[in-house]
mmCIF file of N, CA, C and O and ligand atoms in Angstrom:
data_model
loop_
_atom_site.group_PDB
_atom_site.id
_atom_site.type_symbol
_atom_site.label_atom_id
_atom_site.label_comp_id
_atom_site.label_asym_id
_atom_site.label_seq_id
_atom_site.Cartn_x
_atom_site.Cartn_y
_atom_site.Cartn_z
ATOM 1 N N MET A 298 2.711 -8.732 -9.559
ATOM 2 C CA MET A 298 2.583 -8.156 -8.223
ATOM 3 C C MET A 298 1.526 -8.921 -7.417
ATOM 4 O O MET A 298 0.445 -9.194 -7.920
ATOM 5 N N LYS A 299 1.889 -9.245 -6.182
ATOM 6 C CA LYS A 299 0.990 -10.079 -5.378
ATOM 7 C C LYS A 299 0.042 -9.274 -4.501
ATOM 8 O O LYS A 299 -0.802 -9.830 -3.814
ATOM 9 N N ILE A 300 0.219 -7.985 -4.530
ATOM 10 C CA ILE A 300 -0.661 -7.136 -3.721
ATOM 11 C C ILE A 300 -1.698 -6.489 -4.626
ATOM 12 O O ILE A 300 -1.410 -6.103 -5.750
ATOM 13 N N ARG A 301 -2.908 -6.436 -4.120
ATOM 14 C CA ARG A 301 -3.999 -5.855 -4.904
ATOM 15 C C ARG A 301 -4.650 -4.697 -4.166
ATOM 16 O O ARG A 301 -4.530 -4.581 -2.959
ATOM 17 N N LYS A 302 -5.398 -3.949 -4.933
ATOM 18 C CA LYS A 302 -6.154 -2.841 -4.354
ATOM 19 C C LYS A 302 -7.138 -3.382 -3.312
ATOM 20 O O LYS A 302 -7.803 -4.392 -3.551
ATOM 21 N N GLY A 303 -7.201 -2.704 -2.169
ATOM 22 C CA GLY A 303 -8.141 -3.132 -1.125
ATOM 23 C C GLY A 303 -7.537 -4.090 -0.115
ATOM 24 O O GLY A 303 -8.141 -4.354 0.913
ATOM 25 N N ASP A 304 -6.335 -4.587 -0.400
ATOM 26 C CA ASP A 304 -5.646 -5.471 0.546
ATOM 27 C C ASP A 304 -5.219 -4.702 1.787
ATOM 28 O O ASP A 304 -4.909 -3.522 1.713
ATOM 29 N N ASN A 305 -5.151 -5.420 2.891
ATOM 30 C CA ASN A 305 -4.545 -4.841 4.074
ATOM 31 C C ASN A 305 -3.087 -5.240 4.097
ATOM 32 O O ASN A 305 -2.754 -6.401 3.903
ATOM 33 N N VAL A 306 -2.235 -4.247 4.331
ATOM 34 C CA VAL A 306 -0.804 -4.532 4.325
ATOM 35 C C VAL A 306 -0.135 -4.008 5.590
ATOM 36 O O VAL A 306 -0.625 -3.090 6.242
ATOM 37 N N LEU A 307 0.988 -4.634 5.907
ATOM 38 C CA LEU A 307 1.811 -4.222 7.027
ATOM 39 C C LEU A 307 3.102 -3.652 6.467
ATOM 40 O O LEU A 307 3.711 -4.234 5.568
ATOM 41 N N VAL A 308 3.500 -2.493 6.995
ATOM 42 C CA VAL A 308 4.744 -1.875 6.536
ATOM 43 C C VAL A 308 5.896 -2.504 7.315
ATOM 44 O O VAL A 308 5.864 -2.540 8.546
ATOM 45 N N ILE A 309 6.907 -3.002 6.607
ATOM 46 C CA ILE A 309 7.995 -3.681 7.305
ATOM 47 C C ILE A 309 9.301 -2.897 7.317
ATOM 48 O O ILE A 309 10.266 -3.311 7.917
ATOM 49 N N SER A 310 9.323 -1.757 6.630
ATOM 50 C CA SER A 310 10.510 -0.912 6.774
ATOM 51 C C SER A 310 10.158 0.541 6.534
ATOM 52 O O SER A 310 9.074 0.862 6.072
ATOM 53 N N GLY A 311 11.078 1.413 6.882
ATOM 54 C CA GLY A 311 10.831 2.838 6.724
ATOM 55 C C GLY A 311 10.236 3.442 7.990
ATOM 56 O O GLY A 311 10.102 2.765 9.002
ATOM 57 N N LYS A 312 9.858 4.703 7.905
ATOM 58 C CA LYS A 312 9.414 5.394 9.115
ATOM 59 C C LYS A 312 8.051 4.925 9.614
ATOM 60 O O LYS A 312 7.721 5.128 10.774
ATOM 61 N N ASP A 313 7.269 4.321 8.757
ATOM 62 C CA ASP A 313 5.957 3.829 9.174
ATOM 63 C C ASP A 313 5.973 2.328 9.470
ATOM 64 O O ASP A 313 4.934 1.672 9.457
ATOM 65 N N ARG A 314 7.137 1.802 9.748
ATOM 66 C CA ARG A 314 7.264 0.374 10.022
ATOM 67 C C ARG A 314 6.336 -0.061 11.160
ATOM 68 O O ARG A 314 6.225 0.613 12.176
ATOM 69 N N GLY A 315 5.679 -1.174 10.944
ATOM 70 C CA GLY A 315 4.791 -1.701 11.980
ATOM 71 C C GLY A 315 3.358 -1.235 11.844
ATOM 72 O O GLY A 315 2.475 -1.730 12.524
ATOM 73 N N ARG A 316 3.124 -0.300 10.939
ATOM 74 C CA ARG A 316 1.752 0.184 10.763
ATOM 75 C C ARG A 316 1.032 -0.596 9.674
ATOM 76 O O ARG A 316 1.640 -1.118 8.765
ATOM 77 N N LYS A 317 -0.284 -0.619 9.823
ATOM 78 C CA LYS A 317 -1.087 -1.314 8.827
ATOM 79 C C LYS A 317 -1.999 -0.350 8.095
ATOM 80 O O LYS A 317 -2.407 0.658 8.657
ATOM 81 N N GLY A 318 -2.307 -0.680 6.865
ATOM 82 C CA GLY A 318 -3.206 0.169 6.104
ATOM 83 C C GLY A 318 -3.773 -0.577 4.915
ATOM 84 O O GLY A 318 -3.384 -1.704 4.618
ATOM 85 N N LYS A 319 -4.719 0.104 4.272
ATOM 86 C CA LYS A 319 -5.385 -0.497 3.130
ATOM 87 C C LYS A 319 -4.794 0.050 1.833
ATOM 88 O O LYS A 319 -4.550 1.250 1.717
ATOM 89 N N VAL A 320 -4.583 -0.834 0.884
ATOM 90 C CA VAL A 320 -4.015 -0.414 -0.398
ATOM 91 C C VAL A 320 -5.050 0.387 -1.184
ATOM 92 O O VAL A 320 -6.149 -0.077 -1.439
ATOM 93 N N GLU A 321 -4.669 1.600 -1.531
ATOM 94 C CA GLU A 321 -5.581 2.488 -2.255
ATOM 95 C C GLU A 321 -5.372 2.436 -3.753
ATOM 96 O O GLU A 321 -6.307 2.522 -4.520
ATOM 97 N N ARG A 322 -4.125 2.342 -4.135
ATOM 98 C CA ARG A 322 -3.805 2.379 -5.557
ATOM 99 C C ARG A 322 -2.531 1.618 -5.826
ATOM 100 O O ARG A 322 -1.613 1.629 -5.013
ATOM 101 N N ILE A 323 -2.489 0.980 -6.959
ATOM 102 C CA ILE A 323 -1.296 0.240 -7.362
ATOM 103 C C ILE A 323 -0.640 0.959 -8.529
ATOM 104 O O ILE A 323 -1.301 1.279 -9.504
ATOM 105 N N LEU A 324 0.644 1.218 -8.372
ATOM 106 C CA LEU A 324 1.395 1.811 -9.479
ATOM 107 C C LEU A 324 2.262 0.693 -10.049
ATOM 108 O O LEU A 324 3.405 0.498 -9.660
ATOM 109 N N ARG A 325 1.659 -0.070 -10.922
ATOM 110 C CA ARG A 325 2.270 -1.302 -11.411
ATOM 111 C C ARG A 325 3.630 -1.072 -12.084
ATOM 112 O O ARG A 325 4.573 -1.818 -11.859
ATOM 113 N N VAL A 326 3.688 -0.043 -12.892
ATOM 114 C CA VAL A 326 4.912 0.233 -13.647
ATOM 115 C C VAL A 326 6.098 0.515 -12.717
ATOM 116 O O VAL A 326 7.212 0.051 -12.940
ATOM 117 N N GLU A 327 5.814 1.247 -11.638
ATOM 118 C CA GLU A 327 6.884 1.601 -10.707
ATOM 119 C C GLU A 327 7.106 0.537 -9.638
ATOM 120 O O GLU A 327 8.057 0.619 -8.874
ATOM 121 N N GLY A 328 6.196 -0.428 -9.563
ATOM 122 C CA GLY A 328 6.298 -1.438 -8.522
ATOM 123 C C GLY A 328 6.026 -0.871 -7.139
ATOM 124 O O GLY A 328 6.575 -1.306 -6.150
ATOM 125 N N ARG A 329 5.170 0.126 -7.111
ATOM 126 C CA ARG A 329 4.873 0.754 -5.829
ATOM 127 C C ARG A 329 3.367 0.857 -5.617
ATOM 128 O O ARG A 329 2.583 0.770 -6.564
ATOM 129 N N VAL A 330 3.002 1.047 -4.370
ATOM 130 C CA VAL A 330 1.579 1.172 -4.056
ATOM 131 C C VAL A 330 1.343 2.336 -3.103
ATOM 132 O O VAL A 330 2.222 2.736 -2.353
ATOM 133 N N LEU A 331 0.113 2.838 -3.154
ATOM 134 C CA LEU A 331 -0.300 3.875 -2.219
ATOM 135 C C LEU A 331 -1.131 3.210 -1.135
ATOM 136 O O LEU A 331 -2.072 2.474 -1.431
ATOM 137 N N VAL A 332 -0.761 3.461 0.110
ATOM 138 C CA VAL A 332 -1.481 2.864 1.223
ATOM 139 C C VAL A 332 -2.114 3.965 2.068
ATOM 140 O O VAL A 332 -1.443 4.924 2.453
ATOM 141 N N GLU A 333 -3.396 3.799 2.288
ATOM 142 C CA GLU A 333 -4.189 4.770 3.044
ATOM 143 C C GLU A 333 -3.548 5.114 4.399
ATOM 144 O O GLU A 333 -3.294 4.227 5.211
ATOM 145 N N GLY A 334 -3.295 6.390 4.605
ATOM 146 C CA GLY A 334 -2.786 6.850 5.896
ATOM 147 C C GLY A 334 -1.328 6.535 6.190
ATOM 148 O O GLY A 334 -0.825 6.863 7.255
ATOM 149 N N ILE A 335 -0.641 5.897 5.254
ATOM 150 C CA ILE A 335 0.759 5.527 5.474
ATOM 151 C C ILE A 335 1.652 6.361 4.553
ATOM 152 O O ILE A 335 1.316 6.593 3.399
ATOM 153 N N ASN A 336 2.800 6.752 5.104
ATOM 154 C CA ASN A 336 3.772 7.531 4.339
ATOM 155 C C ASN A 336 3.188 8.874 3.875
ATOM 156 O O ASN A 336 3.402 9.294 2.748
ATOM 157 N N VAL A 337 2.464 9.519 4.764
ATOM 158 C CA VAL A 337 1.846 10.802 4.447
ATOM 159 C C VAL A 337 2.897 11.905 4.554
ATOM 160 O O VAL A 337 3.610 12.006 5.536
ATOM 161 N N LYS A 338 2.997 12.661 3.495
ATOM 162 C CA LYS A 338 3.953 13.761 3.483
ATOM 163 C C LYS A 338 3.190 15.077 3.465
ATOM 164 O O LYS A 338 2.141 15.188 2.837
ATOM 165 N N THR A 339 3.756 16.037 4.139
ATOM 166 C CA THR A 339 3.109 17.344 4.175
ATOM 167 C C THR A 339 3.790 18.273 3.186
ATOM 168 O O THR A 339 5.009 18.388 3.171
ATOM 169 N N ARG A 340 2.982 18.890 2.353
ATOM 170 C CA ARG A 340 3.538 19.854 1.405
ATOM 171 C C ARG A 340 2.951 21.228 1.680
ATOM 172 O O ARG A 340 1.782 21.358 1.949
ATOM 173 N N HIS A 341 3.797 22.190 1.577
ATOM 174 C CA HIS A 341 3.326 23.549 1.776
ATOM 175 C C HIS A 341 3.181 24.198 0.408
ATOM 176 O O HIS A 341 4.155 24.359 -0.310
ATOM 177 N N ALA A 342 1.971 24.527 0.080
ATOM 178 C CA ALA A 342 1.741 25.169 -1.207
ATOM 179 C C ALA A 342 1.548 26.661 -0.973
ATOM 180 O O ALA A 342 0.799 27.070 -0.095
ATOM 181 N N ARG A 343 2.245 27.418 -1.752
ATOM 182 C CA ARG A 343 2.132 28.867 -1.613
ATOM 183 C C ARG A 343 0.888 29.354 -2.359
ATOM 184 O O ARG A 343 0.483 28.753 -3.348
ATOM 185 N N GLY A 344 0.332 30.459 -1.886
ATOM 186 C CA GLY A 344 -0.812 31.024 -2.585
ATOM 187 C C GLY A 344 -0.430 31.438 -3.982
ATOM 188 O O GLY A 344 0.653 31.977 -4.191
ATOM 189 N N LYS A 345 -1.298 31.143 -4.930
ATOM 190 C CA LYS A 345 -0.945 31.438 -6.316
ATOM 191 C C LYS A 345 -1.070 32.924 -6.643
ATOM 192 O O LYS A 345 -0.296 33.489 -7.391
ATOM 193 N N ARG A 346 -2.109 33.518 -6.085
ATOM 194 C CA ARG A 346 -2.298 34.945 -6.327
ATOM 195 C C ARG A 346 -1.912 35.733 -5.082
ATOM 196 O O ARG A 346 -1.856 35.187 -3.992
ATOM 197 N N GLN A 347 -1.709 36.981 -5.291
ATOM 198 C CA GLN A 347 -1.373 37.851 -4.174
ATOM 199 C C GLN A 347 -2.536 37.910 -3.190
ATOM 200 O O GLN A 347 -3.690 37.998 -3.592
ATOM 201 N N GLY A 348 -2.199 37.848 -1.922
ATOM 202 C CA GLY A 348 -3.244 37.927 -0.903
ATOM 203 C C GLY A 348 -3.865 36.576 -0.589
ATOM 204 O O GLY A 348 -4.557 36.413 0.407
ATOM 205 N N GLU A 349 -3.599 35.587 -1.432
ATOM 206 C CA GLU A 349 -4.127 34.250 -1.202
ATOM 207 C C GLU A 349 -3.233 33.533 -0.190
ATOM 208 O O GLU A 349 -2.028 33.679 -0.216
ATOM 209 N N LYS A 350 -3.871 32.765 0.654
ATOM 210 C CA LYS A 350 -3.098 32.080 1.684
ATOM 211 C C LYS A 350 -2.450 30.793 1.167
ATOM 212 O O LYS A 350 -3.002 30.114 0.311
ATOM 213 N N GLY A 351 -1.286 30.526 1.717
ATOM 214 C CA GLY A 351 -0.647 29.250 1.393
ATOM 215 C C GLY A 351 -1.387 28.132 2.101
ATOM 216 O O GLY A 351 -2.058 28.349 3.106
ATOM 217 N N GLN A 352 -1.280 26.937 1.565
ATOM 218 C CA GLN A 352 -1.990 25.809 2.156
ATOM 219 C C GLN A 352 -1.024 24.703 2.521
ATOM 220 O O GLN A 352 0.027 24.554 1.907
ATOM 221 N N ILE A 353 -1.423 23.943 3.501
ATOM 222 C CA ILE A 353 -0.662 22.741 3.827
ATOM 223 C C ILE A 353 -1.445 21.556 3.286
ATOM 224 O O ILE A 353 -2.601 21.345 3.623
ATOM 225 N N ILE A 354 -0.816 20.849 2.386
ATOM 226 C CA ILE A 354 -1.492 19.725 1.749
ATOM 227 C C ILE A 354 -0.826 18.428 2.176
ATOM 228 O O ILE A 354 0.404 18.335 2.210
ATOM 229 N N GLN A 355 -1.645 17.452 2.512
ATOM 230 C CA GLN A 355 -1.087 16.153 2.860
ATOM 231 C C GLN A 355 -1.211 15.207 1.681
ATOM 232 O O GLN A 355 -2.280 15.040 1.105
ATOM 233 N N VAL A 356 -0.089 14.646 1.315
ATOM 234 C CA VAL A 356 -0.042 13.764 0.153
ATOM 235 C C VAL A 356 0.484 12.391 0.578
ATOM 236 O O VAL A 356 1.423 12.304 1.362
ATOM 237 N N ILE A 357 -0.137 11.379 0.052
ATOM 238 C CA ILE A 357 0.359 10.027 0.333
ATOM 239 C C ILE A 357 1.434 9.687 -0.686
ATOM 240 O O ILE A 357 1.212 9.746 -1.888
ATOM 241 N N ALA A 358 2.608 9.368 -0.177
ATOM 242 C CA ALA A 358 3.701 8.983 -1.070
ATOM 243 C C ALA A 358 3.675 7.468 -1.257
ATOM 244 O O ALA A 358 3.372 6.735 -0.323
ATOM 245 N N PRO A 359 3.981 7.021 -2.489
ATOM 246 C CA PRO A 359 3.937 5.577 -2.726
ATOM 247 C C PRO A 359 5.054 4.819 -2.001
ATOM 248 O O PRO A 359 6.121 5.360 -1.736
ATOM 249 N N LEU A 360 4.773 3.564 -1.674
ATOM 250 C CA LEU A 360 5.746 2.701 -0.998
ATOM 251 C C LEU A 360 6.159 1.571 -1.924
ATOM 252 O O LEU A 360 5.354 1.097 -2.725
ATOM 253 N N GLN A 361 7.385 1.144 -1.786
ATOM 254 C CA GLN A 361 7.857 -0.018 -2.536
ATOM 255 C C GLN A 361 7.115 -1.263 -2.053
ATOM 256 O O GLN A 361 6.953 -1.450 -0.854
ATOM 257 N N VAL A 362 6.729 -2.084 -2.978
ATOM 258 C CA VAL A 362 6.028 -3.320 -2.621
ATOM 259 C C VAL A 362 6.889 -4.199 -1.712
ATOM 260 O O VAL A 362 6.387 -4.876 -0.812
ATOM 261 N N SER A 363 8.206 -4.137 -1.918
ATOM 262 C CA SER A 363 9.102 -4.962 -1.106
ATOM 263 C C SER A 363 9.147 -4.527 0.356
ATOM 264 O O SER A 363 9.653 -5.241 1.206
ATOM 265 N N ASN A 364 8.616 -3.350 0.649
ATOM 266 C CA ASN A 364 8.566 -2.878 2.036
ATOM 267 C C ASN A 364 7.245 -3.208 2.714
ATOM 268 O O ASN A 364 6.989 -2.755 3.822
ATOM 269 N N LEU A 365 6.426 -3.989 2.025
ATOM 270 C CA LEU A 365 5.101 -4.304 2.545
ATOM 271 C C LEU A 365 4.890 -5.808 2.633
ATOM 272 O O LEU A 365 5.471 -6.572 1.877
ATOM 273 N N LYS A 366 4.048 -6.180 3.579
ATOM 274 C CA LYS A 366 3.636 -7.570 3.676
ATOM 275 C C LYS A 366 2.129 -7.607 3.703
ATOM 276 O O LYS A 366 1.490 -6.782 4.357
ATOM 277 N N LEU A 367 1.572 -8.566 3.021
ATOM 278 C CA LEU A 367 0.122 -8.689 3.000
ATOM 279 C C LEU A 367 -0.382 -9.231 4.334
ATOM 280 O O LEU A 367 0.194 -10.136 4.908
ATOM 281 N N VAL A 368 -1.461 -8.632 4.824
ATOM 282 C CA VAL A 368 -2.090 -9.145 6.040
ATOM 283 C C VAL A 368 -3.252 -10.031 5.614
ATOM 284 O O VAL A 368 -4.167 -9.594 4.921
ATOM 285 N N CYS A 369 -3.195 -11.275 6.020
ATOM 286 C CA CYS A 369 -4.205 -12.249 5.620
ATOM 287 C C CYS A 369 -5.540 -11.948 6.300
ATOM 288 O O CYS A 369 -5.587 -11.781 7.510
ATOM 289 N N PRO A 370 -6.625 -11.879 5.527
ATOM 290 C CA PRO A 370 -7.937 -11.598 6.129
ATOM 291 C C PRO A 370 -8.476 -12.781 6.949
ATOM 292 O O PRO A 370 -9.401 -12.605 7.732
ATOM 293 N N HIS A 371 -7.887 -13.951 6.775
ATOM 294 C CA HIS A 371 -8.389 -15.138 7.501
ATOM 295 C C HIS A 371 -7.704 -15.304 8.857
ATOM 296 O O HIS A 371 -8.358 -15.472 9.871
ATOM 297 N N CYS A 372 -6.376 -15.263 8.859
ATOM 298 C CA CYS A 372 -5.672 -15.495 10.113
ATOM 299 C C CYS A 372 -5.134 -14.204 10.729
ATOM 300 O O CYS A 372 -4.667 -14.206 11.854
ATOM 301 N N GLY A 373 -5.217 -13.092 9.993
ATOM 302 C CA GLY A 373 -4.816 -11.795 10.535
ATOM 303 C C GLY A 373 -3.311 -11.606 10.667
ATOM 304 O O GLY A 373 -2.863 -10.645 11.269
ATOM 305 N N LYS A 374 -2.541 -12.530 10.114
ATOM 306 C CA LYS A 374 -1.094 -12.422 10.225
ATOM 307 C C LYS A 374 -0.493 -11.807 8.967
ATOM 308 O O LYS A 374 -1.011 -11.994 7.876
ATOM 309 N N ALA A 375 0.626 -11.116 9.163
ATOM 310 C CA ALA A 375 1.371 -10.629 8.009
ATOM 311 C C ALA A 375 2.016 -11.849 7.385
ATOM 312 O O ALA A 375 2.732 -12.587 8.043
ATOM 313 N N THR A 376 1.724 -12.071 6.135
ATOM 314 C CA THR A 376 2.110 -13.345 5.553
ATOM 315 C C THR A 376 2.753 -13.186 4.189
ATOM 316 O O THR A 376 2.740 -12.105 3.602
ATOM 317 N N ARG A 377 3.278 -14.276 3.707
ATOM 318 C CA ARG A 377 3.718 -14.322 2.326
ATOM 319 C C ARG A 377 2.638 -15.058 1.548
ATOM 320 O O ARG A 377 1.866 -15.836 2.098
ATOM 321 N N VAL A 378 2.622 -14.788 0.271
ATOM 322 C CA VAL A 378 1.548 -15.313 -0.548
ATOM 323 C C VAL A 378 2.085 -16.282 -1.583
ATOM 324 O O VAL A 378 3.109 -16.028 -2.200
ATOM 325 N N ALA A 379 1.397 -17.371 -1.744
ATOM 326 C CA ALA A 379 1.724 -18.300 -2.819
ATOM 327 C C ALA A 379 0.657 -18.140 -3.880
ATOM 328 O O ALA A 379 -0.500 -17.874 -3.574
ATOM 329 N N VAL A 380 1.069 -18.251 -5.132
ATOM 330 C CA VAL A 380 0.083 -18.162 -6.197
ATOM 331 C C VAL A 380 -0.118 -19.547 -6.796
ATOM 332 O O VAL A 380 0.838 -20.239 -7.131
ATOM 333 N N LYS A 381 -1.369 -19.956 -6.860
ATOM 334 C CA LYS A 381 -1.687 -21.265 -7.419
ATOM 335 C C LYS A 381 -2.582 -21.121 -8.636
ATOM 336 O O LYS A 381 -3.375 -20.202 -8.728
ATOM 337 N N GLY A 382 -2.462 -22.067 -9.535
ATOM 338 C CA GLY A 382 -3.296 -22.058 -10.732
ATOM 339 C C GLY A 382 -2.684 -21.240 -11.850
ATOM 340 O O GLY A 382 -1.639 -20.627 -11.696
ATOM 341 N N GLU A 383 -3.387 -21.228 -12.961
ATOM 342 C CA GLU A 383 -2.900 -20.538 -14.143
ATOM 343 C C GLU A 383 -3.955 -19.574 -14.673
ATOM 344 O O GLU A 383 -5.149 -19.784 -14.477
ATOM 345 N N GLY A 384 -3.507 -18.550 -15.355
ATOM 346 C CA GLY A 384 -4.401 -17.620 -16.033
ATOM 347 C C GLY A 384 -5.485 -17.058 -15.136
ATOM 348 O O GLY A 384 -5.198 -16.528 -14.073
ATOM 349 N N LYS A 385 -6.725 -17.210 -15.596
ATOM 350 C CA LYS A 385 -7.836 -16.608 -14.865
ATOM 351 C C LYS A 385 -8.196 -17.356 -13.594
ATOM 352 O O LYS A 385 -8.895 -16.847 -12.722
ATOM 353 N N SER A 386 -7.753 -18.593 -13.487
ATOM 354 C CA SER A 386 -8.076 -19.357 -12.290
ATOM 355 C C SER A 386 -6.983 -19.220 -11.218
ATOM 356 O O SER A 386 -6.960 -19.933 -10.237
ATOM 357 N N LYS A 387 -6.097 -18.271 -11.448
ATOM 358 C CA LYS A 387 -5.031 -18.012 -10.493
ATOM 359 C C LYS A 387 -5.590 -17.541 -9.153
ATOM 360 O O LYS A 387 -6.417 -16.635 -9.111
ATOM 361 N N ILE A 388 -5.135 -18.151 -8.089
ATOM 362 C CA ILE A 388 -5.559 -17.674 -6.772
ATOM 363 C C ILE A 388 -4.348 -17.439 -5.874
ATOM 364 O O ILE A 388 -3.303 -18.057 -6.058
ATOM 365 N N ARG A 389 -4.547 -16.562 -4.923
ATOM 366 C CA ARG A 389 -3.487 -16.306 -3.945
ATOM 367 C C ARG A 389 -3.808 -17.104 -2.689
ATOM 368 O O ARG A 389 -4.946 -17.137 -2.243
ATOM 369 N N VAL A 390 -2.787 -17.715 -2.147
ATOM 370 C CA VAL A 390 -2.984 -18.541 -0.962
ATOM 371 C C VAL A 390 -2.056 -18.039 0.148
ATOM 372 O O VAL A 390 -0.885 -17.779 -0.078
ATOM 373 N N CYS A 391 -2.619 -17.911 1.342
ATOM 374 C CA CYS A 391 -1.844 -17.497 2.505
ATOM 375 C C CYS A 391 -0.912 -18.630 2.911
ATOM 376 O O CYS A 391 -1.341 -19.767 3.047
ATOM 377 N N LYS A 392 0.372 -18.304 3.124
ATOM 378 C CA LYS A 392 1.326 -19.364 3.489
ATOM 379 C C LYS A 392 1.182 -19.783 4.952
ATOM 380 O O LYS A 392 1.731 -20.797 5.367
ATOM 381 N N MET A 393 0.481 -18.983 5.722
ATOM 382 C CA MET A 393 0.294 -19.300 7.135
ATOM 383 C C MET A 393 -0.870 -20.279 7.327
ATOM 384 O O MET A 393 -0.735 -21.292 7.982
ATOM 385 N N CYS A 394 -2.033 -19.901 6.778
ATOM 386 C CA CYS A 394 -3.223 -20.729 7.047
ATOM 387 C C CYS A 394 -3.703 -21.502 5.818
ATOM 388 O O CYS A 394 -4.668 -22.248 5.893
ATOM 389 N N GLN A 395 -3.018 -21.325 4.702
ATOM 390 C CA GLN A 395 -3.322 -22.054 3.462
ATOM 391 C C GLN A 395 -4.692 -21.729 2.842
ATOM 392 O O GLN A 395 -5.180 -22.462 2.005
ATOM 393 N N LYS A 396 -5.312 -20.666 3.292
ATOM 394 C CA LYS A 396 -6.603 -20.296 2.715
ATOM 395 C C LYS A 396 -6.419 -19.339 1.547
ATOM 396 O O LYS A 396 -5.476 -18.565 1.514
ATOM 397 N N ALA A 397 -7.367 -19.377 0.616
ATOM 398 C CA ALA A 397 -7.319 -18.475 -0.527
ATOM 399 C C ALA A 397 -7.663 -17.058 -0.087
ATOM 400 O O ALA A 397 -8.562 -16.845 0.714
ATOM 401 N N ILE A 398 -6.889 -16.112 -0.595
ATOM 402 C CA ILE A 398 -7.134 -14.715 -0.244
ATOM 403 C C ILE A 398 -7.846 -14.027 -1.409
ATOM 404 O O ILE A 398 -7.370 -14.078 -2.539
HETATM 405 ZN ZN1 ZN B 59 -3.840 -16.687 6.628
#
């Protein structure tokens, strides 16, 4: 996966298309990520005990990585990433400005 925690990403499909946010969590196994403030779903939770009020909870739903593009911190453009090097010396390079991300 080319996206990491803390990256800024642009949503390229779905209802939040065109919005940007910061990656909060990576769900590697599912190939999905949680992005701050994006794809927020509202859930209504009923009170568990009698007399207790129901609550409205906002939950961030994960997004498919394929629906996201990394925003380069150097040139600020939504870009594709090239990976250079091997093993621990692996670096990500912005395809727009060629700088390491
Ligand atoms: Zn760049």
